[in-house]
């Protein structure tokens, strides 16, 4: 059961973290990145795609693996 909990928590973290990292202006502003670094981050997003869309794909895979229509945050707290 502990391994299931760890796996579910990993999916939840990836989903949440991808959404956080998707906001490139926010990330670059809080880190006070130079214009060159901001452009590098923009290129990263263009190359690898929208991280919010990738987050949705992880949600779909999580739902397939663990079942649908469940409050995953709550489940991971109770396992």
PDB file of C-alpha atoms in Angstrom:
ATOM      1  CA  UNK A   1       0.000   0.000   0.000  1.00  0.00           C
ATOM      2  CA  UNK A   2       2.895   2.384   0.745  1.00  0.00           C
ATOM      3  CA  UNK A   3       4.236   2.042  -2.815  1.00  0.00           C
ATOM      4  CA  UNK A   4       0.789   2.862  -4.215  1.00  0.00           C
ATOM      5  CA  UNK A   5       0.652   5.971  -2.039  1.00  0.00           C
ATOM      6  CA  UNK A   6       4.128   7.071  -3.159  1.00  0.00           C
ATOM      7  CA  UNK A   7       3.219   6.569  -6.813  1.00  0.00           C
ATOM      8  CA  UNK A   8      -0.022   8.508  -6.465  1.00  0.00           C
ATOM      9  CA  UNK A   9       1.749  11.332  -4.636  1.00  0.00           C
ATOM     10  CA  UNK A  10       4.364  11.458  -7.415  1.00  0.00           C
ATOM     11  CA  UNK A  11       1.650  11.860 -10.040  1.00  0.00           C
ATOM     12  CA  UNK A  12      -0.001  14.596  -7.960  1.00  0.00           C
ATOM     13  CA  UNK A  13       3.309  16.451  -7.553  1.00  0.00           C
ATOM     14  CA  UNK A  14       4.138  16.248 -11.257  1.00  0.00           C
ATOM     15  CA  UNK A  15       0.697  17.552 -12.203  1.00  0.00           C
ATOM     16  CA  UNK A  16       0.849  20.450  -9.738  1.00  0.00           C
ATOM     17  CA  UNK A  17       4.484  21.296 -10.458  1.00  0.00           C
ATOM     18  CA  UNK A  18       4.029  21.350 -14.234  1.00  0.00           C
ATOM     19  CA  UNK A  19       1.203  23.846 -13.793  1.00  0.00           C
ATOM     20  CA  UNK A  20       3.433  26.026 -11.612  1.00  0.00           C
ATOM     21  CA  UNK A  21       6.370  25.873 -14.022  1.00  0.00           C
ATOM     22  CA  UNK A  22       4.147  26.617 -17.021  1.00  0.00           C
ATOM     23  CA  UNK A  23       3.797  30.276 -15.999  1.00  0.00           C
ATOM     24  CA  UNK A  24       7.081  31.393 -17.515  1.00  0.00           C
ATOM     25  CA  UNK A  25       6.630  35.086 -16.720  1.00  0.00           C
ATOM     26  CA  UNK A  26       5.970  34.315 -13.059  1.00  0.00           C
ATOM     27  CA  UNK A  27       8.967  31.980 -12.797  1.00  0.00           C
ATOM     28  CA  UNK A  28      11.337  34.409 -14.519  1.00  0.00           C
ATOM     29  CA  UNK A  29      10.089  37.374 -12.494  1.00  0.00           C
ATOM     30  CA  UNK A  30      10.408  35.738  -9.067  1.00  0.00           C
ATOM     31  CA  UNK A  31      13.892  34.549  -9.994  1.00  0.00           C
ATOM     32  CA  UNK A  32      14.751  37.960 -11.462  1.00  0.00           C
ATOM     33  CA  UNK A  33      16.047  36.267 -14.608  1.00  0.00           C
ATOM     34  CA  UNK A  34      17.937  38.182 -17.253  1.00  0.00           C
ATOM     35  CA  UNK A  35      16.350  38.696 -20.690  1.00  0.00           C
ATOM     36  CA  UNK A  36      18.652  35.987 -22.094  1.00  0.00           C
ATOM     37  CA  UNK A  37      17.467  33.476 -19.490  1.00  0.00           C
ATOM     38  CA  UNK A  38      13.827  34.440 -20.112  1.00  0.00           C
ATOM     39  CA  UNK A  39      14.298  33.763 -23.808  1.00  0.00           C
ATOM     40  CA  UNK A  40      15.934  30.408 -23.061  1.00  0.00           C
ATOM     41  CA  UNK A  41      12.921  29.468 -20.896  1.00  0.00           C
ATOM     42  CA  UNK A  42      10.522  30.548 -23.682  1.00  0.00           C
ATOM     43  CA  UNK A  43      12.466  28.385 -26.154  1.00  0.00           C
ATOM     44  CA  UNK A  44      12.258  25.465 -23.737  1.00  0.00           C
ATOM     45  CA  UNK A  45       8.464  25.835 -23.569  1.00  0.00           C
ATOM     46  CA  UNK A  46       8.207  26.136 -27.366  1.00  0.00           C
ATOM     47  CA  UNK A  47      10.437  23.104 -27.877  1.00  0.00           C
ATOM     48  CA  UNK A  48       8.835  20.781 -25.345  1.00  0.00           C
ATOM     49  CA  UNK A  49       5.308  22.141 -25.453  1.00  0.00           C
ATOM     50  CA  UNK A  50       2.912  23.739 -23.069  1.00  0.00           C
ATOM     51  CA  UNK A  51       3.547  22.335 -19.602  1.00  0.00           C
ATOM     52  CA  UNK A  52      -0.124  22.794 -18.680  1.00  0.00           C
ATOM     53  CA  UNK A  53      -1.049  20.478 -21.558  1.00  0.00           C
ATOM     54  CA  UNK A  54       1.540  17.983 -20.360  1.00  0.00           C
ATOM     55  CA  UNK A  55      -0.008  18.234 -16.895  1.00  0.00           C
ATOM     56  CA  UNK A  56      -3.381  17.277 -18.390  1.00  0.00           C
ATOM     57  CA  UNK A  57      -1.766  14.240 -20.023  1.00  0.00           C
ATOM     58  CA  UNK A  58      -0.371  13.176 -16.642  1.00  0.00           C
ATOM     59  CA  UNK A  59      -3.855  13.589 -15.143  1.00  0.00           C
ATOM     60  CA  UNK A  60      -5.290  11.331 -17.828  1.00  0.00           C
ATOM     61  CA  UNK A  61      -2.643   8.670 -17.238  1.00  0.00           C
ATOM     62  CA  UNK A  62      -3.157   8.906 -13.461  1.00  0.00           C
ATOM     63  CA  UNK A  63      -6.891   8.453 -13.925  1.00  0.00           C
ATOM     64  CA  UNK A  64      -6.379   5.463 -16.204  1.00  0.00           C
ATOM     65  CA  UNK A  65      -3.972   3.834 -13.766  1.00  0.00           C
ATOM     66  CA  UNK A  66      -5.863   4.616 -10.561  1.00  0.00           C
ATOM     67  CA  UNK A  67      -9.457   4.966 -11.772  1.00  0.00           C
ATOM     68  CA  UNK A  68     -11.537   8.021 -12.559  1.00  0.00           C
ATOM     69  CA  UNK A  69     -13.558  10.619 -10.693  1.00  0.00           C
ATOM     70  CA  UNK A  70     -11.669  10.467  -7.417  1.00  0.00           C
ATOM     71  CA  UNK A  71     -10.311  13.365  -5.368  1.00  0.00           C
ATOM     72  CA  UNK A  72      -6.677  12.308  -5.679  1.00  0.00           C
ATOM     73  CA  UNK A  73      -5.348  14.787  -3.156  1.00  0.00           C
ATOM     74  CA  UNK A  74      -7.736  13.447  -0.521  1.00  0.00           C
ATOM     75  CA  UNK A  75      -6.983   9.829  -1.400  1.00  0.00           C
ATOM     76  CA  UNK A  76      -3.246  10.344  -1.048  1.00  0.00           C
ATOM     77  CA  UNK A  77      -3.769  11.858   2.413  1.00  0.00           C
ATOM     78  CA  UNK A  78      -5.734   8.847   3.619  1.00  0.00           C
ATOM     79  CA  UNK A  79      -3.464   6.085   2.309  1.00  0.00           C
TER      80      UNK A  79
END
